[in-house]
XYZ file of C-alpha atoms in Angstrom:
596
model
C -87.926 14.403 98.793
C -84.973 16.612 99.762
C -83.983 19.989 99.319
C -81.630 19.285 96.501
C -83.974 17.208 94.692
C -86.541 20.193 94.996
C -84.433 22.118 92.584
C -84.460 19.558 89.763
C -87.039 20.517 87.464
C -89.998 17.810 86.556
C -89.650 16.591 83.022
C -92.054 16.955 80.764
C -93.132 14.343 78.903
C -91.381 15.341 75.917
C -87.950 15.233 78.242
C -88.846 12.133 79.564
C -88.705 10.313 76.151
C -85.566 12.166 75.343
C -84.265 10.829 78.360
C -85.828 7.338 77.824
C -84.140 6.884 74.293
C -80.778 8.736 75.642
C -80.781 5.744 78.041
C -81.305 3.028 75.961
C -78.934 4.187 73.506
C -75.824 3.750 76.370
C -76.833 0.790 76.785
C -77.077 -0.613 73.471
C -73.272 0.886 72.850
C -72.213 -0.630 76.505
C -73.478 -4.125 75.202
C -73.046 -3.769 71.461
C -70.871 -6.199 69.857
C -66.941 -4.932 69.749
C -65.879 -4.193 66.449
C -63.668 -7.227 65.022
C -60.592 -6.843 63.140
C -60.371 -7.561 59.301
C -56.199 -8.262 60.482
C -54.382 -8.927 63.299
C -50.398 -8.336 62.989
C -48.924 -10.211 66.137
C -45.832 -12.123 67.105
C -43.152 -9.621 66.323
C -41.615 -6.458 66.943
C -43.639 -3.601 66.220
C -42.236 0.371 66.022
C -44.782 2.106 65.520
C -42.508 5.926 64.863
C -44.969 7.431 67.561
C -43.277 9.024 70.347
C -46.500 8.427 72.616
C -46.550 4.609 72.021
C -43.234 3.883 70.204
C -42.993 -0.120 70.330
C -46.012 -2.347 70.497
C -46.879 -6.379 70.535
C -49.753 -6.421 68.150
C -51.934 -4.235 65.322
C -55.332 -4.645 64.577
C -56.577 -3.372 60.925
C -60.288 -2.888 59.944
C -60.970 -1.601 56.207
C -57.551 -0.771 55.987
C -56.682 1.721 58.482
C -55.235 1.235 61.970
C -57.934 -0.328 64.419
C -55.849 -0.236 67.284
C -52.071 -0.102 68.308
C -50.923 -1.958 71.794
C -50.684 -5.092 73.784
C -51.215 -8.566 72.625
C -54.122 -8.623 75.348
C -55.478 -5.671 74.397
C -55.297 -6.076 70.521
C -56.334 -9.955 70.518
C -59.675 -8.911 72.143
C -60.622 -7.652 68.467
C -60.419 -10.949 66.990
C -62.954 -12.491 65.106
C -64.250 -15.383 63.654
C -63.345 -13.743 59.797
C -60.596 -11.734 61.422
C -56.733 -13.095 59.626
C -53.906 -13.552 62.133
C -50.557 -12.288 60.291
C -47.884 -14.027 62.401
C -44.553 -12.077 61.995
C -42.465 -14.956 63.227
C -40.199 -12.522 65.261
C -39.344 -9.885 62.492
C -40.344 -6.094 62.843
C -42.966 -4.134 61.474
C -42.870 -0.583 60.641
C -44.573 2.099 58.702
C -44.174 1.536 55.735
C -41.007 3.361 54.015
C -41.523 6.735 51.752
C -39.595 6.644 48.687
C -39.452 10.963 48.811
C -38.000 11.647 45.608
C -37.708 9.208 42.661
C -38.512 9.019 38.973
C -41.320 6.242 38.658
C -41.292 6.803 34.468
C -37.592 7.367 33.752
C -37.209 4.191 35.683
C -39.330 2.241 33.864
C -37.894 3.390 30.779
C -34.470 3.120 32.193
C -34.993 -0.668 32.562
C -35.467 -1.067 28.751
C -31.974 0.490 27.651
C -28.672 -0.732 27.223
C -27.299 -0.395 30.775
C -23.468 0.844 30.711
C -23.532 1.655 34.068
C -21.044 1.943 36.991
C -22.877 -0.445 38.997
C -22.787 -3.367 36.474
C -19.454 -2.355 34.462
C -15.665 -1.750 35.953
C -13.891 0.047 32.866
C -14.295 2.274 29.788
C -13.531 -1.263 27.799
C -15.947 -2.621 29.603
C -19.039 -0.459 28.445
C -17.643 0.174 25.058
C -18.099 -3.853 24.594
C -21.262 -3.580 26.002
C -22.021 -0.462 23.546
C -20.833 -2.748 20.660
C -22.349 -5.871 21.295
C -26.084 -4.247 21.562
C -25.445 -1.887 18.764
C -24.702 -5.018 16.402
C -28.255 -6.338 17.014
C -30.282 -3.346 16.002
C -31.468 -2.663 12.602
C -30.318 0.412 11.186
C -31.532 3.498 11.505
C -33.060 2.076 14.993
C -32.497 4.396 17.937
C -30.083 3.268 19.905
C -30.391 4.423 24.022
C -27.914 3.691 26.789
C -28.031 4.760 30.734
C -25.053 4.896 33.101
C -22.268 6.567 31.711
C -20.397 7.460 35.257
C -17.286 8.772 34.901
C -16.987 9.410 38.687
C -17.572 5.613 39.058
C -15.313 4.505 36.497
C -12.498 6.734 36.640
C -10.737 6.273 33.244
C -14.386 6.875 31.672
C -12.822 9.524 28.581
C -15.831 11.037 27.107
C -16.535 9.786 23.902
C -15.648 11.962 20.857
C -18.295 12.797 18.416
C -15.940 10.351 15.593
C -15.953 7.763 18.083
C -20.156 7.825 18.588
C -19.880 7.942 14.977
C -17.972 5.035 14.338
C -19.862 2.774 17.452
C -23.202 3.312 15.627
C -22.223 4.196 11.959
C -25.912 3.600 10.740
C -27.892 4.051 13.997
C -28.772 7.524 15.625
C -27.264 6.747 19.509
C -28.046 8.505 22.596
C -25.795 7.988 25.424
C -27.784 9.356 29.338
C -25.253 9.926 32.034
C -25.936 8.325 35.286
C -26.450 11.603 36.606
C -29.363 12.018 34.237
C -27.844 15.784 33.640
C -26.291 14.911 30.847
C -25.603 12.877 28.071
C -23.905 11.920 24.253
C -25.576 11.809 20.581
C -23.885 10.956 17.675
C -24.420 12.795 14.196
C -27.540 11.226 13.175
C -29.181 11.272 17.201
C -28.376 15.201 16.150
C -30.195 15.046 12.937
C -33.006 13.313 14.187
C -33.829 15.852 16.759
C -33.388 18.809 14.120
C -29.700 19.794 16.207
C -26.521 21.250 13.905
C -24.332 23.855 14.603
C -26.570 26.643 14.380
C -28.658 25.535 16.430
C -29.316 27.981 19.838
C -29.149 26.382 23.401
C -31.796 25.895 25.050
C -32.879 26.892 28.577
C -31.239 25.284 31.062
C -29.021 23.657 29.084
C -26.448 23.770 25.924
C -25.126 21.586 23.295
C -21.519 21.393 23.764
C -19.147 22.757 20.280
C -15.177 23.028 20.314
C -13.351 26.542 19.063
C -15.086 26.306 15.155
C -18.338 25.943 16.352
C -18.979 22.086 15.488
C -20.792 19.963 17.927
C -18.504 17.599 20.311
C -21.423 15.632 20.771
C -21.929 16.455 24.641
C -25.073 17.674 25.405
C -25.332 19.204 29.078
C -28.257 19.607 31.280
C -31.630 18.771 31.059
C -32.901 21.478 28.549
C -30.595 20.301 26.104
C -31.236 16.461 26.923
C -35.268 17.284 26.246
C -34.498 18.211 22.765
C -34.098 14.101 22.136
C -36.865 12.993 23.323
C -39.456 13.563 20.880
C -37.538 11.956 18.268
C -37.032 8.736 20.395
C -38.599 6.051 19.806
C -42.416 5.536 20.876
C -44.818 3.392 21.931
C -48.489 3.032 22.781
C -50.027 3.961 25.961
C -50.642 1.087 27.519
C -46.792 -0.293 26.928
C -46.114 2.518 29.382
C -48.523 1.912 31.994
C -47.221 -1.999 31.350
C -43.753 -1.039 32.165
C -44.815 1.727 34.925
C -46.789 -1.164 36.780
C -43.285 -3.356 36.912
C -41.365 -0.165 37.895
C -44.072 0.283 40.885
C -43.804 -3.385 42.274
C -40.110 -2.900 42.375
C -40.356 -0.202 44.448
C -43.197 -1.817 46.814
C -40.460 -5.372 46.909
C -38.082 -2.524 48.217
C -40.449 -1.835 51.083
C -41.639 1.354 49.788
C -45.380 2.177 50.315
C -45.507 5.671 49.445
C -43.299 7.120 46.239
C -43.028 10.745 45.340
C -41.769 11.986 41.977
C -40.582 15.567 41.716
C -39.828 16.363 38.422
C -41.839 14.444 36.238
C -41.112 14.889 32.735
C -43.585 14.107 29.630
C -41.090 11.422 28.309
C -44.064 9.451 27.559
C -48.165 10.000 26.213
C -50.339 11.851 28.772
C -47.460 11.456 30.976
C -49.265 12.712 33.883
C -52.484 10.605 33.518
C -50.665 7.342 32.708
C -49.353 7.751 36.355
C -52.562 8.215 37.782
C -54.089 5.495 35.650
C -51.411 3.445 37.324
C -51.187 4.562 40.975
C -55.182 4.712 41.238
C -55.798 0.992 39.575
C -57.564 -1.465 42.057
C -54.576 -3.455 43.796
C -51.815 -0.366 42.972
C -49.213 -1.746 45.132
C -47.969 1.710 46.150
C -49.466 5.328 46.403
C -47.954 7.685 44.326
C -47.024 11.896 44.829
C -45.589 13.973 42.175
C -44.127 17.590 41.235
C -44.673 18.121 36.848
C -42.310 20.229 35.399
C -43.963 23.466 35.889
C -44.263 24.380 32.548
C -46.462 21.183 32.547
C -48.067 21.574 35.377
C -49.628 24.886 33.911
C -50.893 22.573 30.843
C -52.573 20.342 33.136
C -55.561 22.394 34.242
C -54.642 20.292 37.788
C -55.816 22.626 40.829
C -54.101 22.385 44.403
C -55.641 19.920 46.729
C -57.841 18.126 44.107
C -55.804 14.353 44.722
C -56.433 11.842 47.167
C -54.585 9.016 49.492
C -53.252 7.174 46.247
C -52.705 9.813 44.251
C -51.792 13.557 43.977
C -50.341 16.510 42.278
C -48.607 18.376 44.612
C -47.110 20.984 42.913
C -44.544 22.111 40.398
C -40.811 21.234 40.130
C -38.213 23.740 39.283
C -34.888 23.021 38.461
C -32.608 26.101 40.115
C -28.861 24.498 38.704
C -27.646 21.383 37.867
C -25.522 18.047 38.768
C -22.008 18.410 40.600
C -21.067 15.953 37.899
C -21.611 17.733 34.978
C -20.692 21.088 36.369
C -24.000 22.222 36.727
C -24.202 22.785 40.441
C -24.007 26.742 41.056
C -21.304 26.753 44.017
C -19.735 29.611 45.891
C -16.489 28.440 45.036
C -15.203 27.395 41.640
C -14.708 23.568 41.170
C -11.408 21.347 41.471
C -9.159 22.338 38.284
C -7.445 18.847 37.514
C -7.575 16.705 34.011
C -10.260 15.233 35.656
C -12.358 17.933 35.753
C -11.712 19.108 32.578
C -11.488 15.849 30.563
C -13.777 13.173 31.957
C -16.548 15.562 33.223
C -16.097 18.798 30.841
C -15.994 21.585 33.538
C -13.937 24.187 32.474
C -11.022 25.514 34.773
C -12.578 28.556 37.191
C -16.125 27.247 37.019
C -18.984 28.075 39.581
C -21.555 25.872 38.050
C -24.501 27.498 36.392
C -28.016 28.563 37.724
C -31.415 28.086 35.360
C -33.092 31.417 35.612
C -32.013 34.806 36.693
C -33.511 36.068 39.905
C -36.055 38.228 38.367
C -37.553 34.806 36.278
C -37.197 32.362 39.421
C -38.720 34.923 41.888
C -41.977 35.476 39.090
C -42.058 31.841 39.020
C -41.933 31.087 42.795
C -44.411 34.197 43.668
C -47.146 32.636 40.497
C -47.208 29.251 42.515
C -46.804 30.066 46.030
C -49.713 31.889 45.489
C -51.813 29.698 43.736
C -51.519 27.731 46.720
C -49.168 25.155 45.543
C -46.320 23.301 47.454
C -42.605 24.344 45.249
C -40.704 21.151 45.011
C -37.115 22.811 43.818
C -33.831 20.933 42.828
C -31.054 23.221 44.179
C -27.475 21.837 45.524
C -24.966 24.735 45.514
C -24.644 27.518 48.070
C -25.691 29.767 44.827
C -28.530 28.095 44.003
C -30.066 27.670 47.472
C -29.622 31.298 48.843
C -31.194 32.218 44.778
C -34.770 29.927 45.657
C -34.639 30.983 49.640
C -34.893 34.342 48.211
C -36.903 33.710 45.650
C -39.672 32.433 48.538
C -39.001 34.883 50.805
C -39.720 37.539 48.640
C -43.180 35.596 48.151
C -44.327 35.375 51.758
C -43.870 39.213 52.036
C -45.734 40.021 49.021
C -47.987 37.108 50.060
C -47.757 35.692 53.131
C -48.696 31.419 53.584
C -48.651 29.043 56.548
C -47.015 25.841 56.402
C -46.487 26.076 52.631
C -43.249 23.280 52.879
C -41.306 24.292 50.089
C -38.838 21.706 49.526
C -35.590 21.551 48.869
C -34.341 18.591 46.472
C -30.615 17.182 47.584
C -29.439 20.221 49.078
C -25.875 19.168 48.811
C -23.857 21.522 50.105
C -26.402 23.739 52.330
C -24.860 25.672 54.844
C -25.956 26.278 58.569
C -26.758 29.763 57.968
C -28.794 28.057 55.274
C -30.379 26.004 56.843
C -31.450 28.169 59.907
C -32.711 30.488 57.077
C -34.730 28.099 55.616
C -36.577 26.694 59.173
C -37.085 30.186 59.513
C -39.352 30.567 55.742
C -40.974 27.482 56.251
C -38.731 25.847 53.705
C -37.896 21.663 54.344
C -34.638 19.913 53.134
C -34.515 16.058 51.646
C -31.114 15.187 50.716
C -29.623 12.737 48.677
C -27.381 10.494 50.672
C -25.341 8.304 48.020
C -23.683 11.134 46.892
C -21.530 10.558 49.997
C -21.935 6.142 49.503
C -21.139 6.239 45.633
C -19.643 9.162 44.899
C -17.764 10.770 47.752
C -14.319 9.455 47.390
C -14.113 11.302 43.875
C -15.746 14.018 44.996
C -13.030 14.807 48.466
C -9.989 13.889 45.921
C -11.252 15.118 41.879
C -14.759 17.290 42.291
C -15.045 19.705 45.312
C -12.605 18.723 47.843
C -12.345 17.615 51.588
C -13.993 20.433 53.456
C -16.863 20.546 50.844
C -17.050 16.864 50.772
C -16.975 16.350 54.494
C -20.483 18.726 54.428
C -21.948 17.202 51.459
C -25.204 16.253 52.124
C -25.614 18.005 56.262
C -28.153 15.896 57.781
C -26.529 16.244 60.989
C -27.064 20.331 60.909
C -30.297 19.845 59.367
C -31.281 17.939 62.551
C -29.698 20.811 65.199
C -31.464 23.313 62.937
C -35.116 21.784 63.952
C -35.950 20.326 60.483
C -37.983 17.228 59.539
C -35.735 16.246 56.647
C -35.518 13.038 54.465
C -33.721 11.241 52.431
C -33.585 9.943 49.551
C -32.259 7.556 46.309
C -33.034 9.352 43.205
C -33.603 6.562 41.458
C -32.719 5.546 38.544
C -29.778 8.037 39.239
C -28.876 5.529 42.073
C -30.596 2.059 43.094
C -33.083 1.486 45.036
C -32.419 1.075 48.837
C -33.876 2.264 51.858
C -31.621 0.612 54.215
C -28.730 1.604 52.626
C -29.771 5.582 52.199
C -30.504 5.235 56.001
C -27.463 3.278 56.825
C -25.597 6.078 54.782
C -26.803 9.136 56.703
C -25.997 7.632 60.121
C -22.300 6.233 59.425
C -21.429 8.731 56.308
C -19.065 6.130 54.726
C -18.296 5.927 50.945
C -18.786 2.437 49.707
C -16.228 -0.188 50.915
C -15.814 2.219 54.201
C -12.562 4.121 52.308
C -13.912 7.225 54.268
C -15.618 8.816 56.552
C -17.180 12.148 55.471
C -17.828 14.758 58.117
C -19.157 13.169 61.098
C -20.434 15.906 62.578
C -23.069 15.381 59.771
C -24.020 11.927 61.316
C -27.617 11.407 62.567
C -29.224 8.524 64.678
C -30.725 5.473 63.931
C -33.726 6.877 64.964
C -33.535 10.133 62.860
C -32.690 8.103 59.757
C -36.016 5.912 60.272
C -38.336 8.994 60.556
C -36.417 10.648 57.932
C -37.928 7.790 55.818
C -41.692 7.308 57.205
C -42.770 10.277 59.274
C -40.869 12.849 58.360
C -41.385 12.257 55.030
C -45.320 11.872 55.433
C -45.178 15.626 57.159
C -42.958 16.604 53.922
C -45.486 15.836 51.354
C -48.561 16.848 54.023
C -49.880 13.519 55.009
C -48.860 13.241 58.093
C -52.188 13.051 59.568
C -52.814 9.662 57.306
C -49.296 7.986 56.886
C -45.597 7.755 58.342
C -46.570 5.897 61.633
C -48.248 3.010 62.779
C -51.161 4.738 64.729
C -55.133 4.375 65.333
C -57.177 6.350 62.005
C -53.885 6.168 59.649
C -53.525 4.122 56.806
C -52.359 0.169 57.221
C -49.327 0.851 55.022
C -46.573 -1.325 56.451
C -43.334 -2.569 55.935
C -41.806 -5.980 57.186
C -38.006 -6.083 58.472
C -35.801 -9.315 59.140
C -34.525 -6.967 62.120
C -35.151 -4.310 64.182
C -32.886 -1.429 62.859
C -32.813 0.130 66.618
C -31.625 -2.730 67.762
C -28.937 -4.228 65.085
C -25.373 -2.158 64.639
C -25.912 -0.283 61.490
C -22.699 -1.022 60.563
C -24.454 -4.669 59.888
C -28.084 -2.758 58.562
C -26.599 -4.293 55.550
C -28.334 -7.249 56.449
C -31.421 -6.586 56.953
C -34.050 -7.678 54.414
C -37.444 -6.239 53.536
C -39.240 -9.313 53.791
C -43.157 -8.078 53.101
C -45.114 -4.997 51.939
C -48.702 -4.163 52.993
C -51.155 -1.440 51.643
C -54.212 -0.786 53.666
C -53.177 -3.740 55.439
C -53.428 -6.384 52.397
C -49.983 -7.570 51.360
C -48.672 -6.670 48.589
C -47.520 -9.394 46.379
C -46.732 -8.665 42.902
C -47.468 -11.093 40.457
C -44.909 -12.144 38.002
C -48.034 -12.129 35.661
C -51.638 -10.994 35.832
C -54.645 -9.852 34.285
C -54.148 -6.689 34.150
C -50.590 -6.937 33.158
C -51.823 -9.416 30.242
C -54.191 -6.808 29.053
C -51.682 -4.131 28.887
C -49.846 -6.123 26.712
C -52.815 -6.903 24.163
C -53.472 -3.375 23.941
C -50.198 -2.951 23.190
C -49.447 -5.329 20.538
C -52.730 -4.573 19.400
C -52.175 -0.785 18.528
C -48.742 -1.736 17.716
C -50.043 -4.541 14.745
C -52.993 -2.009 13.600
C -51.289 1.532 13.414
């Protein structure tokens, strides 16, 4: 025996075993059977959005999470006898796209109004007839609700005079929702329904508008006043709601979305809170669903911080620091655009800065109550005024009560500034902005709204980006359509729709920044970055199928590319045009509809 063998001690026989079993148990792993793959995704592109491994031939999934990210050789190993083979045919798969801020129930509900929007209509005449034609088929004294109204769509969009909503429904109370969503129209018996006359005090965060004697115009501005209506729409039972909210979530997983986050969700319908969860959590959801309450119901809720899970979570409270750009709401350091425009078809009186909600005293009680409860702040805010307000509002916070990585957002951010921005990288505080402000809206708002040097920084993804952020972007749907590719396509090429102009290309990001503004960025945003937002070993299947690879098509032509598929923990998502569940809804419906 040699020296250094000397100096080993002799194992007891209580080692020995140890040993023994030790031993065996290598080689049981060494010669175990490998694991085999519930899916194999091959025969395509893959981009993975992970800067260690960013393309790839093949995926394998097992109980829907990633199994393993690579070569074909490597990946086709896990095959097994049970194990499916998804052939891509030569299109690209992705993570799959997070819709960051939407409105999953105003959507729904937007779908069963009259739609006079900008999208679907070309002139004033053109929605009144619309207006006319679905007023004549309701009964009277039905409620009478129509979505769109756009004046900075359709340009020669007068508002409507409280005689006029008079004479359109003459025995019907109507409610008329700007496109915007920040404001809206209600003729004299909408008013009476919802207990409204002259006397009547404005609310918070909003007011009914009244000429110089004090009599309602009929304009209603902002969404405090707008929330006076909706208790005295109409209603229906629950499970209409979580019928319609099932639709509304299909339509966004057809859209490639596998993730949807709803900041500001307001109690437009029953239990408007646990309807969405009923929805998002149901066996076969076909996306997984985030959300911000209005924090006054958020407080009702009795919801704690962190209590959610992968399909479903409450992540905080939604505060609404000013308003829409066009309605006037948006608090600006510089007054708006004085024009007829201004003044007539979007009611902004000459001189105007916009408005904010609270004073700083209410916002910064309200940001220091939840910042220290340990909740993430999701807070709309557009105008120079309005951001520097909620920055301060959360910096006084962390020095009375200092948190890492809290990720306060900021909701559109329209018209940050650099100084802004650095400020906000600085508190912790992330920016998602709203990109078809510049596609839909941006030619009106250069010539009519804010003009060319505010327009050409509307929206600043590009300073965002040299400020260090993880940003995202964004539809704000049902205020604009769905559509990843063109929200995307938008922030790198900043055209308005048609390519009239160009808006600040400075502000331009890459291809590459637009994709991870829309799967891992946003993931990190709403802190789920460790289980979504790239295709990598441990995270979620969650995918999304292109006809092309974005990186590698002009996005000039992105406009061509087609979501083709949707998969949640790796099982495609196919939405029936009719099910079960959907059926049962329906019953229910009718049911408590026939028997109350």
């Amino acid at each position: 025996m040699g020296p250094a063998l000397k100096q080993l001690p002799t194992p007891r026989p209580t080692q020995g075993r140890i040993l023994l079993f030790l031993c065996f148990l290598a080689t049981s792993i060494a010669n175990a059977t490998p694991l085999t793959a519930d899916r194999i995704f091959h025969g395509g592109s893959i981009v993975t959005m992970d800067p260690r491994q960013p393309l790839a031939e093949a995926v394998a999934v097992l109980n829907g999470k990633v199994l393993a990210v690579g070569t074909d050789n490597a990946v086709l190993d896990m095959r097994g006898p049970g194990t499916e083979m998804v052939d891509l045919h030569g299109q690209v798969l992705m993570p799959g796209f997070i819709d960051i801020h939407t409105h999953p129930i105003l959507s729904a509900m937007m779908g069963e109004v009259i739609d006079i929007s900008g999208f679907t209509h070309r002139s004033r005449e053109d929605v009144l007839d619309t207006l006319k034609r679905r007023i004549a088929g309701k009964d009277p004294g039905e409620w009478v609700l129509a979505y769109g109204w756009d004046p900075a769509l359709l340009r020669d969009l007068e508002p409507p005079t409280l005689a006029e909503l008079d004479l359109l429904a003459p025995d019907n109370p109507l409610f008329i929702i700007a496109q915007t969503l920040h404001s809206g129209f209600a003729n004299s018996r909408a008013f009476a329904e919802a207990g409204i006359d002259r006397n009547s005090p404005d609310p918070d965060g909003g007011h009914f508008e009244r000429n110089a004697n004090g009599e309602l115009t009929g304009l209603v501005v902002e969404v405090g006043a707008m929330a006076k209506f909706t208790g005295s729409t109409p209603g229906y039972p629950l499970p209409a709601y979580l019928y319609l909210l099932t639709n509304q979530l299909e339509t966004y997983a057809a859209h490639g979305y596998t993730t949807i986050v709803a900041p500001g969700l307001q109690p437009i319908i029953p239990e408007h809170i646990r309807a969405l969860k009923s929805v998002a959590s149901h066996p076969g959801a076909p996306v997984r669903t985030y959300t911000y309450p209005l924090f006054d119901q958020l407080d009702e809720s009795g919801i704690a911080p962190g209590s959610g899970n992968l399909s479903f979570e409450v992540r905080g409270p939604k505060l609404w620091i000013d308003g829409s750009p066009y309605a006037g709401g948006m608090a600006v350091d510089a007054p708006y655009l004085d024009n007829e425009f201004t003044r007539q078809r979007l009611g902004i009186e000459a001189g105007s800065r916009g408005h904010l909600t609270f004073n700083n005293e209410q916002l910064q009680a309200l940001v220091l109550r939840y910042h220290r409860q340990g909740w993430q702040i999701s807070a709309h805010a557009q105008g120079e005024r309005a951001i520097d307000q909620f920055l301060d509002a959360v910096d006084a916070a962390q020095r009375q009560f200092p948190r890492e990585d809290h990720r306060h957002r900021i909701e559109h951010g329209a018209l940050i500034t650099p100084v802004q921005l650095q400020r906000a990288a600085q508190l912790g505080v992330t920016p998602s902005f709203y990109m078809d402000h510049i596609y839909y809206y941006g030619d009106t708002l250069q010539e009519l709204i804010v003009g060319p040097e505010r327009a050409n920084r509307f929206m600043p993804a590009g300073s965002a980006a040299r400020a260090g952020h993880r940003f995202t972007i964004h539809t704000d749907s049902p205020s604009s359509p769905l559509g990843p590719i063109r929200a995307m396509r938008t922030a790198v090429l900043r055209e308005s729709r048609g390519e009239k102009n160009i808006f600040g290309k400075r502000e331009r990001i890459s291809a590459d920044d637009a994709i991870r503004a829309l799967t891992i960025n946003a993931a990190w945003q709403i802190h789920q970055e460790q289980s979504r937002g790239s295709i990598e070993v441990g995270k979620l299947a969650d995918f999304t199928v292109l006809s092309e690879n974005l990186l590698e098509v002009s996005p000039q032509q992105w406009d061509r590319v087609q979501v083709t598929a949707t998969y949640i923990g790796g099982e495609r998502v196919d939405p029936p045009r009719w099910s079960w569940r959907k059926a049962s809804l329906l019953l229910q419906a009718g049911w408590s509809m026939l028997f109350d």
